[in-house]
Coordinates of C-alpha atoms in Angstrom, one line a residue:
X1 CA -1.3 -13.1 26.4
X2 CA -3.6 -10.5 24.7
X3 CA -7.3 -11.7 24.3
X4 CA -9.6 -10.8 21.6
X5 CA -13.0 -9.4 21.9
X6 CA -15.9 -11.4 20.1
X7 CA -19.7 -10.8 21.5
X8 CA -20.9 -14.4 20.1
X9 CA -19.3 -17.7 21.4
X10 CA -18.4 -21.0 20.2
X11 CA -21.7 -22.4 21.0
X12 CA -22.2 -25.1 18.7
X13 CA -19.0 -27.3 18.4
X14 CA -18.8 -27.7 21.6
X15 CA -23.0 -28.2 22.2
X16 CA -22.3 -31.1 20.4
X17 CA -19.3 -32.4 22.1
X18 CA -21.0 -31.9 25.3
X19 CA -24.1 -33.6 24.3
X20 CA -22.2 -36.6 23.1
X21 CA -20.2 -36.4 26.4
X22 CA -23.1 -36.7 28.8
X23 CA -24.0 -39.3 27.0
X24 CA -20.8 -41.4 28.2
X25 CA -20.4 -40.2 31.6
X26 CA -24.2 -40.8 32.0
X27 CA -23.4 -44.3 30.8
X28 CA -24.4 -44.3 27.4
X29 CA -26.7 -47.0 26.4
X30 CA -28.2 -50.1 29.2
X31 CA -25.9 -52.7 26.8
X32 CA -22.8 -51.0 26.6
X33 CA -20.5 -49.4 30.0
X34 CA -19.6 -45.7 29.5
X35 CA -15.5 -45.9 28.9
X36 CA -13.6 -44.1 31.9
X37 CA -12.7 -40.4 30.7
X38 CA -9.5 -39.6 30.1
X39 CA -7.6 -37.6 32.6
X40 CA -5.5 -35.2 30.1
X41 CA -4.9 -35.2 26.2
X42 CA -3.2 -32.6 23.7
X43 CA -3.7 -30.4 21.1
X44 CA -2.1 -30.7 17.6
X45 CA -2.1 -27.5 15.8
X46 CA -1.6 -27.7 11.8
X47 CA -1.0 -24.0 10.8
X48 CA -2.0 -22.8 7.2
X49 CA -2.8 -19.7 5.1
X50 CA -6.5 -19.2 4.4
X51 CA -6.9 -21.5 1.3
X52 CA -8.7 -20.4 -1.6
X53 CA -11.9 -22.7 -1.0
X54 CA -13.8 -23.3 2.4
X55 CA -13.5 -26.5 4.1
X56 CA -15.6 -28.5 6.3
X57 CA -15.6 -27.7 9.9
X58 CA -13.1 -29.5 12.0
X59 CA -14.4 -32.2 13.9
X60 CA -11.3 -32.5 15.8
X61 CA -9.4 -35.3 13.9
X62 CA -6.8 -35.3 11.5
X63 CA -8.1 -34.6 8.0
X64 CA -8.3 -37.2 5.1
X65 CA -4.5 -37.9 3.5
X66 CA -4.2 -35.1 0.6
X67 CA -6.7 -32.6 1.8
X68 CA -4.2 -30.0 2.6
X69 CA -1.6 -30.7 -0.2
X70 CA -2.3 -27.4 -1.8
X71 CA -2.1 -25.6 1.2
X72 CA 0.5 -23.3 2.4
X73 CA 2.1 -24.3 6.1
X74 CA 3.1 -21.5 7.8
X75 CA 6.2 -21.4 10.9
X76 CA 6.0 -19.3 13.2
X77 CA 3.0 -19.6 14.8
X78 CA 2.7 -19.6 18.3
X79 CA -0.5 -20.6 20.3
X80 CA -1.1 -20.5 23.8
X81 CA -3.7 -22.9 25.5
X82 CA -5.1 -21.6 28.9
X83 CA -7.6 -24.0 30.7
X84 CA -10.5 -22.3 31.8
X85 CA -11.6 -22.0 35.1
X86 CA -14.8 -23.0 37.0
X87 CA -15.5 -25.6 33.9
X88 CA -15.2 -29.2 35.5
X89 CA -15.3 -31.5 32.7
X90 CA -15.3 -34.7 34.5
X91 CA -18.5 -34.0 35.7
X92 CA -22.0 -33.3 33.6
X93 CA -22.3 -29.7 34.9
X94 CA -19.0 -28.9 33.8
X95 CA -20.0 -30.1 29.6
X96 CA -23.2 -27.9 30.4
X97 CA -21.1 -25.1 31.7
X98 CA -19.1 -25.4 28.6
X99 CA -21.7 -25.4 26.1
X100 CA -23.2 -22.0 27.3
X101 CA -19.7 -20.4 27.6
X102 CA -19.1 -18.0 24.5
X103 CA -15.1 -17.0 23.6
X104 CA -15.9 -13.7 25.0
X105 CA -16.4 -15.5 28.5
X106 CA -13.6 -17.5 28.5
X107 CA -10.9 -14.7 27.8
X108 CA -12.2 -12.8 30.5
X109 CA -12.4 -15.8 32.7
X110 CA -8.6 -17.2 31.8
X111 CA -7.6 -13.5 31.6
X112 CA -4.9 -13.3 34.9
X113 CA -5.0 -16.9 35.5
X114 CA -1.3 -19.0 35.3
X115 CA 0.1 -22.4 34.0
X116 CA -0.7 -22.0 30.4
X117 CA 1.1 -24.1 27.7
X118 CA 2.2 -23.1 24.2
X119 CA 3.6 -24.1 21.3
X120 CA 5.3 -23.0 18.0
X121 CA 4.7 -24.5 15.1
X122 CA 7.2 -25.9 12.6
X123 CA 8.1 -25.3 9.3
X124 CA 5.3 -28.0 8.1
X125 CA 3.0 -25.4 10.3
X126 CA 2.8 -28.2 12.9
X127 CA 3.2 -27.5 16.7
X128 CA 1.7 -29.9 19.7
X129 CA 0.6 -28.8 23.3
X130 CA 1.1 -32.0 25.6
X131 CA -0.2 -33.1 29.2
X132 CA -3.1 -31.2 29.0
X133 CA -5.0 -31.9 32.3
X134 CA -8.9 -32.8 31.4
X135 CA -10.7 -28.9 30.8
X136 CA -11.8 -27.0 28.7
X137 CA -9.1 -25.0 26.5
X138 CA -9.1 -21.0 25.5
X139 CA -6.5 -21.0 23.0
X140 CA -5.4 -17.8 21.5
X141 CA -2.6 -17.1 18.5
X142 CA 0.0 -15.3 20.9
X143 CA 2.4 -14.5 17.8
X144 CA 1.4 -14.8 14.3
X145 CA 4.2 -15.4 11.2
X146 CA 5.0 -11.6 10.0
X147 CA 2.6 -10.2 6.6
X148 CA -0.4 -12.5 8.6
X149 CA -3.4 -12.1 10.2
X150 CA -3.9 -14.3 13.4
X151 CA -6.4 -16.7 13.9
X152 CA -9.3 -16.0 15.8
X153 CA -9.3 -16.9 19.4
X154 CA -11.2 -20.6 19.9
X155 CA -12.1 -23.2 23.0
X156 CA -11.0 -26.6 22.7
X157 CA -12.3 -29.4 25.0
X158 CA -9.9 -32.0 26.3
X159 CA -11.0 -35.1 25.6
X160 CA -13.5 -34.5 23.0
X161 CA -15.5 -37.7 22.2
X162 CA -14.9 -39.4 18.7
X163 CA -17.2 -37.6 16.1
X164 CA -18.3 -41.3 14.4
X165 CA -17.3 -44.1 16.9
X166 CA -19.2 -42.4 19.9
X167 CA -18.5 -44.8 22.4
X168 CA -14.3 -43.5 22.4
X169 CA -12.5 -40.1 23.6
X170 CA -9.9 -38.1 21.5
X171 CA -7.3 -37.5 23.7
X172 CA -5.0 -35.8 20.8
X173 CA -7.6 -33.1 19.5
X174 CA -6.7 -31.9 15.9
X175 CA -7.1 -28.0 15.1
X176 CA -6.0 -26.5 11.8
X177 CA -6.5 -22.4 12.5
X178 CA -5.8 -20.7 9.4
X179 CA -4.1 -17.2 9.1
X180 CA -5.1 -15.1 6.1
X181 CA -2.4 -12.4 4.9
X182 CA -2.7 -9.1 6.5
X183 CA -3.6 -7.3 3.1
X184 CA -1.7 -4.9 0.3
X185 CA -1.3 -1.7 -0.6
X186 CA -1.0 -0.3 -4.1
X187 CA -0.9 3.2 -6.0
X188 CA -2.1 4.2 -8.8
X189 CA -0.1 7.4 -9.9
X190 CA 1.1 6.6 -13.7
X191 CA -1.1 9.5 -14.7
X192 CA 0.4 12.2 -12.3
X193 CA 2.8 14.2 -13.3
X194 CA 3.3 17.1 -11.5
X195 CA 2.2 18.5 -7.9
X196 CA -1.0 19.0 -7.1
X197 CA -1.8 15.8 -9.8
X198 CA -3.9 12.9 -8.1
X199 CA -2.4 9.9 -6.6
X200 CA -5.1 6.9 -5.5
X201 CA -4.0 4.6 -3.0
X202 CA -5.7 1.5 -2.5
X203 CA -5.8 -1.1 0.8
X204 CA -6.7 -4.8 0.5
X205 CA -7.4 -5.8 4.0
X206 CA -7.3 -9.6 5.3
X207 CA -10.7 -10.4 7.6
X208 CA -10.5 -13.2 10.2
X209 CA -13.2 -16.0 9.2
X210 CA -15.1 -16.3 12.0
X211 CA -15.8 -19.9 13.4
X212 CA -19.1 -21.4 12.6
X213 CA -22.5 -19.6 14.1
X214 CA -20.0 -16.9 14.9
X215 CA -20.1 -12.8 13.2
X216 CA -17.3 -10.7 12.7
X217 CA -17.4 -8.3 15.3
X218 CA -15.7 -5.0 14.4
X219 CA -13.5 -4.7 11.4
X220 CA -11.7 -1.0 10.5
X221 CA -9.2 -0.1 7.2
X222 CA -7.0 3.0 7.7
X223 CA -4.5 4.4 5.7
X224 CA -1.7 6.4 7.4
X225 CA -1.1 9.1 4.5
X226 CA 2.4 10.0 4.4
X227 CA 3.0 14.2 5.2
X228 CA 3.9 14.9 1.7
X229 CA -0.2 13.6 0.9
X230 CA -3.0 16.2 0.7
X231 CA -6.5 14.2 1.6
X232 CA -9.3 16.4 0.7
X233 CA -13.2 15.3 2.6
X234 CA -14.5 16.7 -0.4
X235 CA -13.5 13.8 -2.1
X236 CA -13.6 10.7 0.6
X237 CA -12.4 7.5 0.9
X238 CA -14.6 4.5 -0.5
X239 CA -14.8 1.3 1.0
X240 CA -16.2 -2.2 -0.3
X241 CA -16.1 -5.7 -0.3
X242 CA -13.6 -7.9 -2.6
X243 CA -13.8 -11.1 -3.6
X244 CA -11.9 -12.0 -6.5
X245 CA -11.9 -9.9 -9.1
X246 CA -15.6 -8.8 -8.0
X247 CA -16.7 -5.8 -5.6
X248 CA -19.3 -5.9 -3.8
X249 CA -20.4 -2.0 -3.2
X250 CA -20.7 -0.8 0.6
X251 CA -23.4 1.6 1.8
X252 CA -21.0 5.3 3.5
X253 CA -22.6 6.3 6.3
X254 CA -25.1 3.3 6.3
X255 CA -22.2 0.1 6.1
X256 CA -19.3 2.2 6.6
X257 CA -18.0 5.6 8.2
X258 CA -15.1 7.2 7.1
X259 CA -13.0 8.8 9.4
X260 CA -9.9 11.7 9.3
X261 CA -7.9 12.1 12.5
X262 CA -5.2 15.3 10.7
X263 CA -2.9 15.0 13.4
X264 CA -1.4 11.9 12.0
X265 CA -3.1 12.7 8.2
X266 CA -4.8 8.9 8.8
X267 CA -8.2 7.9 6.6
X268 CA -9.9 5.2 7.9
X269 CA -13.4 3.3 7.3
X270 CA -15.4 1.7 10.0
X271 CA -17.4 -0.9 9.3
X272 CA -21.3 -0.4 11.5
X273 CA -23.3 -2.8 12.6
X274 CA -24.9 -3.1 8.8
X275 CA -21.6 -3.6 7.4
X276 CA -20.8 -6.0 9.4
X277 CA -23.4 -8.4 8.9
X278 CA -22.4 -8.1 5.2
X279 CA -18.4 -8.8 5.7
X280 CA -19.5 -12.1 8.1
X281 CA -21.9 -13.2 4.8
X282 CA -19.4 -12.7 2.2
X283 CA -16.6 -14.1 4.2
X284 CA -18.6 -17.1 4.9
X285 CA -19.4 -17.6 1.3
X286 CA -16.2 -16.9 -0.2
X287 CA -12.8 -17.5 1.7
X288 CA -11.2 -15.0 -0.3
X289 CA -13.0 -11.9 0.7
X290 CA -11.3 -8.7 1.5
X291 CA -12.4 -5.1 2.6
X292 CA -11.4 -2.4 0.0
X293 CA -10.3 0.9 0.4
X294 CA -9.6 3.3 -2.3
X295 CA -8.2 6.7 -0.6
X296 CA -7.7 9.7 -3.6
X297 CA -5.0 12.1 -2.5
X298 CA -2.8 14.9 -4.2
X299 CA 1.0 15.0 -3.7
X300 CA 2.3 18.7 -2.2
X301 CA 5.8 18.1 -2.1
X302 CA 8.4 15.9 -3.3
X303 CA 10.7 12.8 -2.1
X304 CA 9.6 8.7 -2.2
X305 CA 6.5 8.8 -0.8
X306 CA 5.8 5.4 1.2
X307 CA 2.7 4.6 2.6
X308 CA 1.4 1.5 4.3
X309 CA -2.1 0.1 5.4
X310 CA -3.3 -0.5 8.5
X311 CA -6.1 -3.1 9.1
X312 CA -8.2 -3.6 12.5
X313 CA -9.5 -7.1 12.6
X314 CA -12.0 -7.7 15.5
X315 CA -13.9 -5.9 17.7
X316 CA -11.4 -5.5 20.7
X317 CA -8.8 -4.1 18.1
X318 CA -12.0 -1.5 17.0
X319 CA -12.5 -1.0 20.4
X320 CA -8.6 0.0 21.2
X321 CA -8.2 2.5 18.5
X322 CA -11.3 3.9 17.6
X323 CA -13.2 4.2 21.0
X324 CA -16.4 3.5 22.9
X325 CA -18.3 4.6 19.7
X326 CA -15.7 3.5 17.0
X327 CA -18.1 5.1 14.4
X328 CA -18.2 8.3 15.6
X329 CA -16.6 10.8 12.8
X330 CA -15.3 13.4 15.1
X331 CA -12.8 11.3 17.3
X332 CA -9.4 13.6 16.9
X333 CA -6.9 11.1 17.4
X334 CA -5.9 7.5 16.6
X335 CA -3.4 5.4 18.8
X336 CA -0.4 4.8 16.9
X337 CA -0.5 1.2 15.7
X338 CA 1.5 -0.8 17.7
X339 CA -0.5 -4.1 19.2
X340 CA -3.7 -5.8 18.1
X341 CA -3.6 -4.2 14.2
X342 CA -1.8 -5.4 11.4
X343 CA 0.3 -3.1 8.7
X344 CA 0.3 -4.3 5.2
X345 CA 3.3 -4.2 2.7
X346 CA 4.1 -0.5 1.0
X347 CA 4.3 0.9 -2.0
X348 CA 5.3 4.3 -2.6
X349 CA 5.4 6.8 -5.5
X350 CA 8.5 9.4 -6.0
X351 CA 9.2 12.9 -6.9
X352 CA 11.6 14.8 -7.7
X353 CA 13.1 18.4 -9.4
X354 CA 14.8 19.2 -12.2
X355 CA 18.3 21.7 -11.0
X356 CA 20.8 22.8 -13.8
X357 CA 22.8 25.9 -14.4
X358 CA 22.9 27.5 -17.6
X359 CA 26.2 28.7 -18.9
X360 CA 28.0 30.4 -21.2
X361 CA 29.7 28.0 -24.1
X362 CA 33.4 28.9 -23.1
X363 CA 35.6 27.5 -20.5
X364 CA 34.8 30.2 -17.9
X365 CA 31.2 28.3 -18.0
X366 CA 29.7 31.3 -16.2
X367 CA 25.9 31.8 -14.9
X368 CA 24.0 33.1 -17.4
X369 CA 20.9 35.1 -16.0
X370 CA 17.7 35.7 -17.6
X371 CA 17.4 32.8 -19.7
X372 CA 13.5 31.2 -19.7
X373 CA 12.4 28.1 -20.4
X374 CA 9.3 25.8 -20.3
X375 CA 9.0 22.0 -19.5
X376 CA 6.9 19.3 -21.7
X377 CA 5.8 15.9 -20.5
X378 CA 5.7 15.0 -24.3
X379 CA 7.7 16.2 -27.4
X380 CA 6.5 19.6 -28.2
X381 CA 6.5 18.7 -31.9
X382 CA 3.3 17.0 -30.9
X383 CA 0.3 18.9 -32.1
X384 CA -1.4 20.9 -29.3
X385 CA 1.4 20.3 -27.2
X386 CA 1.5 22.6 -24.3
X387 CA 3.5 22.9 -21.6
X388 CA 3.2 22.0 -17.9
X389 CA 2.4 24.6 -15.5
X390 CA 3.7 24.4 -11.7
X391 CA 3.6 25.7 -8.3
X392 CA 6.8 27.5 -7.4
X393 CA 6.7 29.5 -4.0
X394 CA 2.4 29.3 -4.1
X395 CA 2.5 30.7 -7.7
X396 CA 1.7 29.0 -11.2
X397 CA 3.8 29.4 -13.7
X398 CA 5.1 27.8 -17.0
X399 CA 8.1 29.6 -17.3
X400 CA 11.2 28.9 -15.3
X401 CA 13.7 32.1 -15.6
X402 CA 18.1 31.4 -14.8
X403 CA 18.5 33.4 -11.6
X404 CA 21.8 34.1 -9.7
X405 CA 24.7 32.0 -10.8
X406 CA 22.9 30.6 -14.0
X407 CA 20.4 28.2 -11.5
X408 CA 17.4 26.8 -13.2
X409 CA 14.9 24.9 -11.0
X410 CA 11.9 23.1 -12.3
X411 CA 10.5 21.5 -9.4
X412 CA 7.9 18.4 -8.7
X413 CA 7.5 16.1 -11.3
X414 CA 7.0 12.3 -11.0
X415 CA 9.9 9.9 -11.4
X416 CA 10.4 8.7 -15.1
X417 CA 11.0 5.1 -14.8
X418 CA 8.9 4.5 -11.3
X419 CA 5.3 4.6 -12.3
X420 CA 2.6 2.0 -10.1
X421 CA 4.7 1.3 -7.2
X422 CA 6.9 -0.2 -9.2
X423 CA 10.5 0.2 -11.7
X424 CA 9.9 0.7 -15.0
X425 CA 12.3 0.1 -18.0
X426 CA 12.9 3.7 -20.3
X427 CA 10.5 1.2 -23.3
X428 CA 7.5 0.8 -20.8
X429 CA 4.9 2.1 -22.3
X430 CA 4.3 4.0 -19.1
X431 CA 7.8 5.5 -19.0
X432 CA 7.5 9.5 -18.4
X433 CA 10.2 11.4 -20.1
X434 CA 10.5 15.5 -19.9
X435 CA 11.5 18.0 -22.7
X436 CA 13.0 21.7 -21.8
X437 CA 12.8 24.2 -24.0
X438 CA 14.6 27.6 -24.0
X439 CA 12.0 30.2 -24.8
X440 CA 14.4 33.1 -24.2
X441 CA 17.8 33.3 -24.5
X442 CA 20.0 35.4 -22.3
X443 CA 21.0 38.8 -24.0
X444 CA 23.9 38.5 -26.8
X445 CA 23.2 34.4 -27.0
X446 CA 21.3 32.1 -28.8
X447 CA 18.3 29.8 -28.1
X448 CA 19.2 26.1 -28.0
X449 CA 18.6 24.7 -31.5
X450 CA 16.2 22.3 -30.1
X451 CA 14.6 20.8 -27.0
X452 CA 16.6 18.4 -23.9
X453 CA 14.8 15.7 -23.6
X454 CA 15.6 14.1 -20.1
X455 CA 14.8 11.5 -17.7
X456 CA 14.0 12.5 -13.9
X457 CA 14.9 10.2 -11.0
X458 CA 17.3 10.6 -8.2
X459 CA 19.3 12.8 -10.8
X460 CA 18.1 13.9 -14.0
X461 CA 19.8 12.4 -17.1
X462 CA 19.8 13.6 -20.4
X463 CA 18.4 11.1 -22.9
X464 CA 18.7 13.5 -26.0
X465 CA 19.3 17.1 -27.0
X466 CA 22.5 17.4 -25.2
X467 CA 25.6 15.3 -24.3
X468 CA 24.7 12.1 -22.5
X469 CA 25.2 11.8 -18.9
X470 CA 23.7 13.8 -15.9
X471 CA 22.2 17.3 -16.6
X472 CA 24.3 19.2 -14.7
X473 CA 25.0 22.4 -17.2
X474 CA 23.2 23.7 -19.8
X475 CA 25.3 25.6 -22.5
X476 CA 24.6 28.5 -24.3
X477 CA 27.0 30.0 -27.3
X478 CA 26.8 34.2 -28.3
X479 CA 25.2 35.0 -31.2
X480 CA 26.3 33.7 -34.5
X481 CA 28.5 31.7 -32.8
X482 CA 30.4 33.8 -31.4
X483 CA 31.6 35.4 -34.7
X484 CA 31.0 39.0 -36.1
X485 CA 29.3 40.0 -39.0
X486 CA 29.8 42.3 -41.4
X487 CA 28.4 45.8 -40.9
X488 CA 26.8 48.2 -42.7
X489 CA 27.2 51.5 -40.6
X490 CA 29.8 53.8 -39.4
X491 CA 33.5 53.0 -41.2
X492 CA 32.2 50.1 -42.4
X493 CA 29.8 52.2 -44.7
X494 CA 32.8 54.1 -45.9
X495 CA 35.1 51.5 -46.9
X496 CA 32.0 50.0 -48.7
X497 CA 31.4 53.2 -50.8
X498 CA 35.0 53.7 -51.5
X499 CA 35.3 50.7 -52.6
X500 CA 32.4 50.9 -55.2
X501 CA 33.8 54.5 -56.1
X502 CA 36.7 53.3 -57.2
X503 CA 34.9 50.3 -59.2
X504 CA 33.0 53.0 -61.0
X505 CA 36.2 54.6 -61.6
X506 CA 38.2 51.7 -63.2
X507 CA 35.2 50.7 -65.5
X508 CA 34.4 53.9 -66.8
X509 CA 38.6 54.2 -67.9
X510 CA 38.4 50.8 -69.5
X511 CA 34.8 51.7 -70.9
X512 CA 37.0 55.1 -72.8
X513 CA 40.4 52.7 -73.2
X514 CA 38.0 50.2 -75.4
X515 CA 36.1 53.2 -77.4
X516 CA 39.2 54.6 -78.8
X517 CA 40.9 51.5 -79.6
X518 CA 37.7 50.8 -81.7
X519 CA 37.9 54.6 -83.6

């Protein structure tokens, strides 16, 4: 059973239980007898996601018909009950023992200790622990239904007296722990286009509401970059608070420290003391809160890029991963995340080159060498059009020559149609096409009469400029088309003025022919 750390307890529910409860061992009131206490009872367990509004507390009974109709149920759940021992609560020092026990104190008291019961709940989110002996309860979510966080750890008493009719025990105590999803991931990369372009995750993580008169004690949001992700200090990670549609700004260095371990490239944000006290205030005031992070990073190579968050709910999960002083910067590793964290749903953005050979136009198609060209992200009819410049082997450049063989490599742009996390149809306005353009043609060739416009995903396919399908070759023809012209030089000179000798020739006879005729 793993136990969660919190440093304040569940003082006041069960203060007032207890309260209540000395009353009727004590024997209540002179005109009424105290009813006998029960000597075991249950726990029903009604499992939902965090709804959108805050409820009333739980007073241990089932709630009014139609409360939870737009609520979600969730199976899965499992919940262990472990009675904790040294509380007696047949007896008045037992309630008062109870009362002063925080969650903290019970996990380490039950931590060891046999016979617990659990149960899983249902696909109406329901699940029942019977034959509870009389105690007090530390009940802990021991699995929690995948893409969720779990519950906070909570103390139940069994029996708990009636919260109206105060002279009666519940023997069937009604609990309704709520699990909020773990969080999401998204990217932001419909503006990057090539290598070295910026890529902005951001993380949405889930936070546990704490019980009432309870804080959140320790709360961290990481993201594990990918290797194929640059993260640069100079421009760090931001945290905040969401609710909504609203952000509420956090304090770096004062709410928040941000954190880079760069043997696993992981960014993380620890929440201090300061930040905190603001989660636990925004939480309670708004079930929908969230901690933000927004991580900027630069892509240095290319492939689908996946990356997921990782969120650290409580203080014991702090604790684990980030150390005695979880907000010190300099810590050099972090535990891989395996127990007590939570990874959100990915998202990922892809890359890929552009590889073709250029050819000649006959059916040898042989390598050309020594063609150039350059690469567009939009039609270079556009005015002030340029062309992209990229990174090949640590160098910029905006020309990409035919080598060996006729290869052409243009290498790390974005996907066309994947822009967001998410597919994109060639109309989206978001859509990324790429034009090539031969700027050189190999000796005794000519240029291509106009640009290849082309679409870049797992292959790259020709959209115009050439014939349809999958650029695989690009075609070059010799110069005018392969045919000669005619030439001015050489024999061809001579033929040319013996020809226009003899024209000369012929005209002046019929120029003589014509004059005597006329005498």
């Amino acid at each position: 059973m793993k136990n969660q750390s919190f440093k304040r307890g569940l003082r006041a529910g069960i203060a007032a239980v207890a309260t209540t409860a000395l009353l009727l061992l004590s024997g209540g009131t002179a005109a009424q007898a105290a009813p006998a206490i029960p000597t075991e009872g249950s726990i029903t367990f009604h499992k939902f996601e965090q709804p959108a509004q805050n409820g009333a507390d739980n007073n241990g009974l089932v709630l009014p018909e139609g409360a939870t109709d737009n609520w979600t149920a969730l199976a899965g759940a499992e919940f262990t009950a472990t009675k904790v021992p040294g509380i007696e609560l047949s007896t008045n020092e037992g309630w008062l023992a109870a009362q002063d026990l925080t969650v903290d104190e019970a996990g380490k008291l039950v931590a060891g200790v046999s016979g617990s019961k659990s149960g899983l709940t249902d696909d109406k989110g329901l699940a029942t622990i019977t034959k509870l002996p009389i105690g007090l309860y530390f009940v802990d979510e021991t699995t929690t239904p995948t893409g969720h966080i779990g519950a906070a750890p909570f103390l139940v008493a069994i029996p708990m007296t009636h919260p109206t009719e105060l002279d009666k025990w519940i023997t069937n105590v009604h609990v309704y722990p709520k699990n909020a999803l773990v969080g999401s991931k998204t990217v932001e990369d419909k503006d990057a286009i090539k290598l070295g372009d910026e890529v902005v995750w951001t993380i949405k993580g889930a936070v546990q509401a704490p019980a009432s008169g309870q804080s959140i004690t320790g709360y961290a949001i990481a993201d594990k970059l990918d290797g194929k992700l640059t993260y640069s200090a100079a421009e760090p990670a931001v945290a905040s608070i969401k609710q909504d549609e609203d952000v509420i700004p956090l304090d770096v260095d004062t709410d928040y420290i941000v954190k880079h371990f760069p043997t696993t490239n992981t960014v993380a944000a620890v929440l201090t003391a300061t930040g905190l006290t603001k989660l636990t205030s925004a939480k309670l005031a708004n079930p929908t809160t969230q901690v933000q992070l927004v991580v900027p990073t630069t892509v240095n190579a290319i492939g689908t890029i996946k990356n997921e968050g990782l969120i650290f709910p409580n203080g014991e999960s702090v604790d684990q991963f980030f150390g005695d002083d979880p907000t010190d910067p300099t810590d050099p590793t972090l535990p891989p995340c395996e127990e007590n964290c939570y990874v959100t749903p990915g998202t990922d953005t892809k890359w890929g080159d552009i590889n073709f050979t250029k050819v000649k136009g006959d059916k040898t198609a042989t390598g050309l060498v020594g063609a150039e060209f350059q690469i567009y992200a939009v039609d270079p009819a556009t005015p002030g059009a340029t062309p992209l410049t990229l990174d090949v082997a640590g160098n910029s450049t905006d020309k990409f020559t035919s080598v060996a063989g006729g290869k052409v490599s243009i290498p790390g742009l974005r996907y066309s149609n994947w822009a967001n996390g998410a597919e994109i149809a060639d109309d989206h306005a978001d859509f990324q096409p790429y034009w090539i353009v031969e700027t050189k043609a190999p000796a005794g060739y000519e240029l291509l009469a106009k640009p290849i416009k082309v679409k870049v995903n797992e292959t790259v396919e020709v959209l115009d400029g050439a014939a349809s399908g999958d650029l695989i070759n690009v075609v070059n023809v010799k110069k005018n088309a392969g045919f000669t012209l005619p030439l001015t030089g050489s024999s061809g000179t001579l033929i040319l003025t013996a020809g226009g000798i003899l024209l000369l020739v012929v005209g002046g006879a019929l120029a003589i022919r014509r004059k005597k005729n006329a005498a």
